[in-house]
Amino acid sequence: MDKEWVFLHRRSDEYLLGLRAFISHAVAVAGIDGNIKCPCKVCGNRHQRSVTDVEDHLHISGMDDIYANGIWDKHGETIPNVTDEIHHMFQNEDMSSLLADAFGMHDYMAELDVVDEQSSPPYGPTPYAAKFFKMVEEAQTELYPGCGKSKLLFLVRLYQVKTMFGMSDSCLNAMLTLIKQWFPNVDLPESFYKVKKFITDLGLTYEKIDACPNDCMLYYKEHANDTSCHVCGSSRYKRVADSENPSRSRVPQKVLRYFPLGPRLQRLYLSRYTAESMIWHAEHRPKDDVLRHPADSKAWEQLDSIDPTFGSEARNVRLGLASDGFNPFGTMSQSHSTWPVVMSVYNLPPWLCMKKPYLMLSLLIPGPTSPGNNIDVYLRPLVDELKILWEEGIPTYDAFKKEEFNMRAAVMWTINDFPAYAMLSGWSTKGYKACPHCGHSTKSYWLPNSQKCCYLGHRRWIPILHRFQRWTVAFDGHQEHQLPLITMTGAQCLQELSSLRFKFGKNIKQSEKNPKRK
């Protein structure tokens, strides 16, 4: 069902045509005695109204924002099911052709015998060669002889059900055992561990990167084989093998979970429906100077001006980075802070870009305490990959246009509360210079009775002739005559930060910071 009319001006002819088409469809599919639920901002789908009342309400008040940007499940809209789509594709298309489309290997099948896999690019189609043939074999394997159902598809669905309903590993193991006992012909793994091994080639994996317990460094790249921190000297492991117990496994003190971003961005283009939505901002977005999508913002235009080649390819991905801490133990009294880093995709339409399937967990920074300014240590794998995505790009197959292109990606902004903003930006949001916009010109006063800082000077940002500029009683007793500050450019920000030197880690002893006099 077309949704673009919802975001048009309510007095326009296009809005009225879209409104009447929506009502006609809703009455035919989900109507009860000629009445439908009214999705206006006042009714919010709580009341059944006549066709005339619904049209009047939507024409006067407009559609409820939450419903307009969500799934229209009250008026007969067909909700897309990824599993059904995959099942349909498996039943109606040749398996080898389908998987060749998925891995973007049409032009590379003849080269598989001569290309050295180790010398291929990190995300190119050629490293998928071994996966391709294995996936073809596994996807054609039946769940039991004569059923015609794919074993691989069943295991993917089983993994999805486990995640949706929070099933434990032991629960799924018992379920697999029961199925194998009652249906001996079904060829299933014996445990959830083997299920995960079976579907590893789908890309549902992550990397474990050991970290210093004091957040000084990652055991990554040039330090991958180190056994102690080169900053504080802490051991990498809390339990290591020794001469008495040589078989005892080594247990790292802290582990960062990193979910590679590139393969997941590639998978957005494996579905022809999602691939079409990824270029909505360029081909279907209303361009009427109304801000309804990040593509209408100045930041979007500025990125295009910085690199015109990036903006000329609508399939290049614009990302947002969000992070905050949470306690995974819920309301328990235990204090714990785990920090996920989530990437959101802004190429998609407004009703999809903030939905759960398109919010990608990129990093899971372990606790038990907040990383603070040391979050930069944990962001390194993501930053390294983002550099590749920006500078080089990765070969990606577009299932909608049936062609391969070089996909690039860029982070446009970060989304945080104020404390997390300080951690990611490097600008302290506490003390006398807490305002990131005013910077060194922040007007602040110490309130001795409340023992807090008070920030004034915000009237400089309103128009010069505004009455608040001359109002003294409600503020600090003075009129405001200062002009708004000029926003710093990116180059100026880098220049401000160029002289800073950071020492990461929390294991800095007090005696080292302030040595006692002898």
Tab-separated table of C-alpha atoms in Angstrom, residues 11-297:
chain	number	residue	atom	x	y	z
A	11	ARG	CA	-4.588	20.475	1.105
A	12	SER	CA	-2.900	19.047	-1.968
A	13	ASP	CA	-4.747	16.995	-4.575
A	14	GLU	CA	-2.224	14.167	-4.243
A	15	TYR	CA	-2.986	13.865	-0.520
A	16	LEU	CA	-6.713	13.700	-1.190
A	17	LEU	CA	-6.300	11.036	-3.894
A	18	GLY	CA	-4.050	8.925	-1.658
A	19	LEU	CA	-6.470	9.330	1.258
A	20	ARG	CA	-9.470	8.138	-0.748
A	21	ALA	CA	-7.532	5.190	-2.186
A	22	PHE	CA	-6.459	4.196	1.341
A	23	ILE	CA	-10.037	4.384	2.658
A	24	SER	CA	-11.404	2.381	-0.266
A	25	HIS	CA	-8.823	-0.351	0.271
A	26	ALA	CA	-9.390	-0.414	4.048
A	27	VAL	CA	-13.190	-0.702	3.663
A	28	ALA	CA	-12.833	-3.536	1.155
A	29	VAL	CA	-10.270	-5.515	3.176
A	30	ALA	CA	-10.817	-4.644	6.849
A	31	GLY	CA	-14.195	-2.887	6.969
A	32	ILE	CA	-16.917	-3.898	9.447
A	33	ASP	CA	-20.425	-2.853	8.352
A	34	GLY	CA	-18.857	-0.142	6.216
A	35	ASN	CA	-16.840	1.315	9.123
A	36	ILE	CA	-13.069	1.217	9.662
A	37	LYS	CA	-10.730	2.212	12.445
A	38	CYS	CA	-9.831	5.876	12.274
A	39	PRO	CA	-6.008	6.363	12.328
A	40	CYS	CA	-6.094	10.147	12.834
A	41	LYS	CA	-4.105	11.880	15.570
A	42	VAL	CA	-7.220	12.174	17.764
A	43	CYS	CA	-8.721	8.690	17.410
A	44	GLY	CA	-5.458	6.737	17.071
A	45	ASN	CA	-7.194	3.559	15.781
A	46	ARG	CA	-9.248	3.329	18.971
A	47	HIS	CA	-12.662	3.954	17.382
A	48	GLN	CA	-14.605	2.600	14.418
A	49	ARG	CA	-15.771	5.462	12.188
A	50	SER	CA	-17.724	5.833	8.994
A	51	VAL	CA	-15.927	6.494	5.719
A	52	THR	CA	-16.978	10.152	5.758
A	53	ASP	CA	-15.779	10.692	9.336
A	54	VAL	CA	-12.428	9.026	8.656
A	55	GLU	CA	-11.869	11.159	5.580
A	56	ASP	CA	-12.753	14.335	7.500
A	57	HIS	CA	-10.521	13.418	10.465
A	58	LEU	CA	-7.504	12.603	8.289
A	59	HIS	CA	-8.052	15.703	6.173
A	60	ILE	CA	-8.248	17.977	9.234
A	61	SER	CA	-5.901	16.376	11.786
A	62	GLY	CA	-3.709	14.092	9.704
A	63	MET	CA	-2.649	10.548	10.472
A	64	ASP	CA	-1.189	9.554	13.824
A	65	ASP	CA	2.613	9.895	13.554
A	66	ILE	CA	3.404	6.535	15.141
A	67	TYR	CA	1.003	4.701	12.840
A	68	ALA	CA	2.077	6.680	9.762
A	69	ASN	CA	5.705	5.639	10.250
A	70	GLY	CA	4.905	2.081	11.305
A	71	ILE	CA	3.165	-0.922	9.804
A	72	TRP	CA	-0.496	-0.337	8.879
A	73	ASP	CA	-1.793	-3.515	10.429
A	74	LYS	CA	-5.283	-2.159	11.197
A	75	HIS	CA	-6.419	-1.662	7.613
A	76	GLY	CA	-5.578	-4.878	5.813
A	77	GLU	CA	-1.978	-4.213	4.857
A	78	THR	CA	-0.001	-7.318	3.985
A	79	ILE	CA	2.928	-7.550	6.383
A	80	PRO	CA	6.023	-8.804	4.559
A	81	ASN	CA	7.538	-11.971	5.976
A	82	VAL	CA	11.195	-12.530	5.188
A	83	THR	CA	10.926	-16.245	5.873
A	84	ASP	CA	7.977	-16.622	3.479
A	85	GLU	CA	9.868	-14.663	0.857
A	86	ILE	CA	12.898	-16.938	1.150
A	87	HIS	CA	10.658	-20.002	1.097
A	88	HIS	CA	8.928	-18.740	-2.049
A	89	MET	CA	12.282	-18.102	-3.705
A	90	PHE	CA	13.516	-21.576	-2.768
A	91	GLN	CA	10.446	-23.206	-4.279
A	92	ASN	CA	10.202	-21.195	-7.491
A	93	GLU	CA	13.756	-20.548	-8.620
A	94	ASP	CA	16.715	-22.707	-9.461
A	95	MET	CA	18.808	-23.084	-6.283
A	96	SER	CA	22.169	-22.561	-7.932
A	97	SER	CA	20.953	-19.403	-9.708
A	98	LEU	CA	19.401	-18.098	-6.498
A	99	LEU	CA	22.549	-18.479	-4.451
A	100	ALA	CA	24.657	-17.052	-7.254
A	101	ASP	CA	22.438	-13.969	-7.071
A	102	ALA	CA	22.808	-13.854	-3.293
A	103	PHE	CA	26.585	-13.990	-3.365
A	104	GLY	CA	26.974	-11.882	-6.522
A	105	MET	CA	29.069	-14.512	-8.281
A	106	HIS	CA	27.731	-14.591	-11.866
A	107	ASP	CA	30.847	-12.956	-13.296
A	108	TYR	CA	33.240	-14.882	-11.080
A	109	MET	CA	32.226	-18.512	-11.456
A	110	ALA	CA	34.805	-19.125	-14.185
A	111	GLU	CA	37.579	-17.572	-12.125
A	112	LEU	CA	37.250	-19.751	-9.037
A	113	ASP	CA	39.922	-22.225	-10.137
A	114	VAL	CA	42.581	-19.591	-10.794
A	115	VAL	CA	42.038	-16.969	-8.093
A	116	ASP	CA	43.975	-17.276	-4.875
A	117	GLU	CA	41.456	-16.827	-2.076
A	118	GLN	CA	44.024	-15.303	0.284
A	119	SER	CA	44.866	-12.524	-2.158
A	120	SER	CA	41.237	-11.507	-2.802
A	121	PRO	CA	39.708	-8.335	-1.323
A	122	PRO	CA	38.188	-8.600	2.168
A	123	TYR	CA	34.558	-8.332	1.033
A	124	GLY	CA	34.720	-9.299	-2.641
A	125	PRO	CA	32.601	-12.062	-4.125
A	126	THR	CA	35.545	-14.439	-4.607
A	127	PRO	CA	35.986	-15.335	-0.885
A	128	TYR	CA	32.395	-16.538	-0.968
A	129	ALA	CA	33.318	-19.330	-3.410
A	130	ALA	CA	33.642	-22.064	-0.784
A	131	LYS	CA	30.501	-20.799	0.942
A	132	PHE	CA	28.626	-20.806	-2.342
A	133	PHE	CA	29.124	-24.476	-3.141
A	134	LYS	CA	28.528	-25.495	0.463
A	135	MET	CA	25.313	-23.453	0.598
A	136	VAL	CA	24.060	-24.988	-2.657
A	137	GLU	CA	24.633	-28.473	-1.260
A	138	GLU	CA	23.047	-27.734	2.116
A	139	ALA	CA	20.089	-25.805	0.688
A	140	GLN	CA	19.230	-28.722	-1.595
A	141	THR	CA	19.369	-31.175	1.312
A	142	GLU	CA	15.862	-32.199	2.350
A	143	LEU	CA	14.753	-32.221	5.962
A	144	TYR	CA	13.696	-35.830	5.480
A	145	PRO	CA	13.514	-37.951	2.308
A	146	GLY	CA	10.684	-36.926	0.023
A	147	CYS	CA	9.494	-33.878	2.008
A	148	GLY	CA	10.726	-31.277	-0.499
A	149	LYS	CA	11.552	-28.853	2.338
A	150	SER	CA	15.002	-27.383	2.808
A	151	LYS	CA	16.919	-28.438	5.893
A	152	LEU	CA	18.822	-25.147	5.873
A	153	LEU	CA	15.612	-23.101	5.805
A	154	PHE	CA	14.184	-25.089	8.728
A	155	LEU	CA	17.280	-24.474	10.857
A	156	VAL	CA	17.236	-20.757	10.073
A	157	ARG	CA	13.600	-20.599	11.144
A	158	LEU	CA	14.414	-22.575	14.304
A	159	TYR	CA	17.179	-20.103	15.157
A	160	GLN	CA	14.709	-17.243	14.631
A	161	VAL	CA	12.105	-18.811	16.935
A	162	LYS	CA	14.704	-19.322	19.663
A	163	THR	CA	15.690	-15.656	19.487
A	164	MET	CA	12.118	-14.342	19.369
A	165	PHE	CA	10.948	-16.236	22.449
A	166	GLY	CA	14.151	-16.184	24.494
A	167	MET	CA	14.618	-19.947	24.595
A	168	SER	CA	17.659	-21.215	26.436
A	169	ASP	CA	20.210	-23.489	24.778
A	170	SER	CA	19.152	-26.358	27.045
A	171	CYS	CA	15.514	-25.906	26.020
A	172	LEU	CA	16.385	-26.067	22.322
A	173	ASN	CA	18.629	-29.103	22.887
A	174	ALA	CA	15.713	-30.901	24.566
A	175	MET	CA	13.418	-29.933	21.682
A	176	LEU	CA	15.857	-31.282	19.092
A	177	THR	CA	16.205	-34.521	21.034
A	178	LEU	CA	12.421	-34.904	21.223
A	179	ILE	CA	11.966	-34.277	17.482
A	180	LYS	CA	14.650	-36.831	16.607
A	181	GLN	CA	13.056	-39.431	18.912
A	182	TRP	CA	9.537	-39.003	17.551
A	183	PHE	CA	10.531	-38.432	13.925
A	184	PRO	CA	13.619	-40.564	13.285
A	185	ASN	CA	13.651	-39.765	9.557
A	186	VAL	CA	14.250	-36.050	10.199
A	187	ASP	CA	17.904	-35.188	9.682
A	188	LEU	CA	18.636	-32.595	12.392
A	189	PRO	CA	21.740	-31.742	14.446
A	190	GLU	CA	21.889	-33.111	17.971
A	191	SER	CA	22.413	-29.774	19.741
A	192	PHE	CA	22.097	-26.048	19.356
A	193	TYR	CA	25.886	-25.824	19.121
A	194	LYS	CA	25.787	-27.902	15.927
A	195	VAL	CA	22.869	-25.820	14.611
A	196	LYS	CA	25.039	-22.723	14.935
A	197	LYS	CA	27.906	-24.488	13.208
A	198	PHE	CA	25.568	-25.507	10.402
A	199	ILE	CA	24.343	-22.000	9.600
A	200	THR	CA	27.628	-20.203	10.188
A	201	ASP	CA	28.007	-19.565	6.454
A	202	LEU	CA	24.923	-17.348	6.482
A	203	GLY	CA	27.074	-14.696	8.121
A	204	LEU	CA	25.361	-14.805	11.533
A	205	THR	CA	28.675	-14.656	13.339
A	206	TYR	CA	30.746	-12.171	15.279
A	207	GLU	CA	34.363	-11.686	16.243
A	208	LYS	CA	35.666	-11.993	19.781
A	209	ILE	CA	38.458	-9.526	20.529
A	210	ASP	CA	40.169	-9.759	23.910
A	211	ALA	CA	40.570	-6.488	25.809
A	212	CYS	CA	42.575	-5.237	28.756
A	213	PRO	CA	40.454	-5.368	31.953
A	214	ASN	CA	41.381	-1.720	32.565
A	215	ASP	CA	40.280	-0.611	29.061
A	216	CYS	CA	43.831	0.298	28.030
A	217	MET	CA	44.001	-1.604	24.730
A	218	LEU	CA	42.578	-4.333	22.519
A	219	TYR	CA	44.521	-7.460	21.627
A	220	TYR	CA	43.931	-6.639	17.995
A	221	LYS	CA	46.030	-6.576	14.833
A	222	GLU	CA	49.617	-5.758	15.882
A	223	HIS	CA	48.843	-6.794	19.505
A	224	ALA	CA	46.780	-9.891	18.668
A	225	ASN	CA	49.377	-12.305	20.115
A	226	ASP	CA	50.328	-10.320	23.221
A	227	THR	CA	49.678	-11.888	26.617
A	228	SER	CA	49.805	-8.726	28.736
A	229	CYS	CA	48.776	-5.105	28.383
A	230	HIS	CA	51.561	-2.839	27.102
A	231	VAL	CA	50.087	0.116	29.057
A	232	CYS	CA	49.324	-1.167	32.558
A	233	GLY	CA	50.952	-4.607	32.430
A	234	SER	CA	47.773	-6.530	33.347
A	235	SER	CA	47.536	-10.121	32.213
A	236	ARG	CA	45.352	-10.862	29.210
A	237	TYR	CA	43.982	-14.014	30.845
A	238	LYS	CA	42.507	-14.668	34.259
A	239	ARG	CA	43.209	-18.384	33.886
A	240	VAL	CA	45.966	-19.862	31.759
A	241	ALA	CA	47.345	-23.311	31.107
A	242	ASP	CA	50.316	-24.360	33.212
A	243	SER	CA	52.629	-27.329	33.573
A	244	GLU	CA	50.311	-29.035	36.076
A	245	ASN	CA	47.165	-28.608	33.955
A	246	PRO	CA	48.313	-28.277	30.336
A	247	SER	CA	44.817	-29.007	29.007
A	248	ARG	CA	43.175	-26.173	30.922
A	249	SER	CA	41.861	-23.534	28.517
A	250	ARG	CA	42.827	-19.911	28.756
A	251	VAL	CA	40.031	-17.539	29.815
A	252	PRO	CA	40.390	-13.876	28.804
A	253	GLN	CA	39.609	-11.234	31.404
A	254	LYS	CA	37.501	-9.091	29.065
A	255	VAL	CA	36.064	-9.764	25.595
A	256	LEU	CA	34.670	-7.317	23.040
A	257	ARG	CA	32.059	-8.701	20.645
A	258	TYR	CA	32.371	-7.165	17.188
A	259	PHE	CA	29.766	-7.742	14.479
A	260	PRO	CA	31.274	-6.889	11.060
A	261	LEU	CA	29.236	-4.222	9.311
A	262	GLY	CA	30.136	-4.797	5.665
A	263	PRO	CA	28.505	-8.225	5.137
A	264	ARG	CA	25.284	-7.049	6.770
A	265	LEU	CA	25.112	-3.983	4.544
A	266	GLN	CA	25.655	-6.292	1.572
A	267	ARG	CA	22.760	-8.476	2.686
A	268	LEU	CA	20.405	-5.473	2.531
A	269	TYR	CA	20.727	-5.685	-1.238
A	270	LEU	CA	20.155	-9.458	-1.451
A	271	SER	CA	16.383	-9.017	-1.229
A	272	ARG	CA	14.908	-7.236	-4.223
A	273	TYR	CA	12.333	-5.544	-1.972
A	274	THR	CA	14.868	-4.186	0.512
A	275	ALA	CA	17.210	-3.188	-2.314
A	276	GLU	CA	14.426	-1.111	-3.844
A	277	SER	CA	13.732	0.546	-0.475
A	278	MET	CA	17.430	1.452	-0.147
A	279	ILE	CA	17.080	3.953	-3.015
A	280	TRP	CA	13.745	5.399	-1.832
A	281	HIS	CA	15.456	8.605	-0.745
A	282	ALA	CA	16.593	9.298	-4.312
A	283	GLU	CA	13.742	8.017	-6.469
A	284	HIS	CA	10.551	8.135	-4.410
A	285	ARG	CA	11.073	10.805	-1.733
A	286	PRO	CA	8.828	13.871	-2.123
A	287	LYS	CA	11.045	16.884	-2.806
A	288	ASP	CA	8.973	19.843	-1.653
A	289	ASP	CA	11.309	21.557	0.857
A	290	VAL	CA	9.588	19.830	3.791
A	291	LEU	CA	11.834	18.113	6.331
A	292	ARG	CA	10.458	14.594	6.706
A	293	HIS	CA	13.574	12.450	6.165
A	294	PRO	CA	17.328	12.885	6.809
A	295	ALA	CA	17.758	13.235	3.031
A	296	ASP	CA	15.989	16.602	3.313
A	297	SER	CA	18.605	17.924	5.768
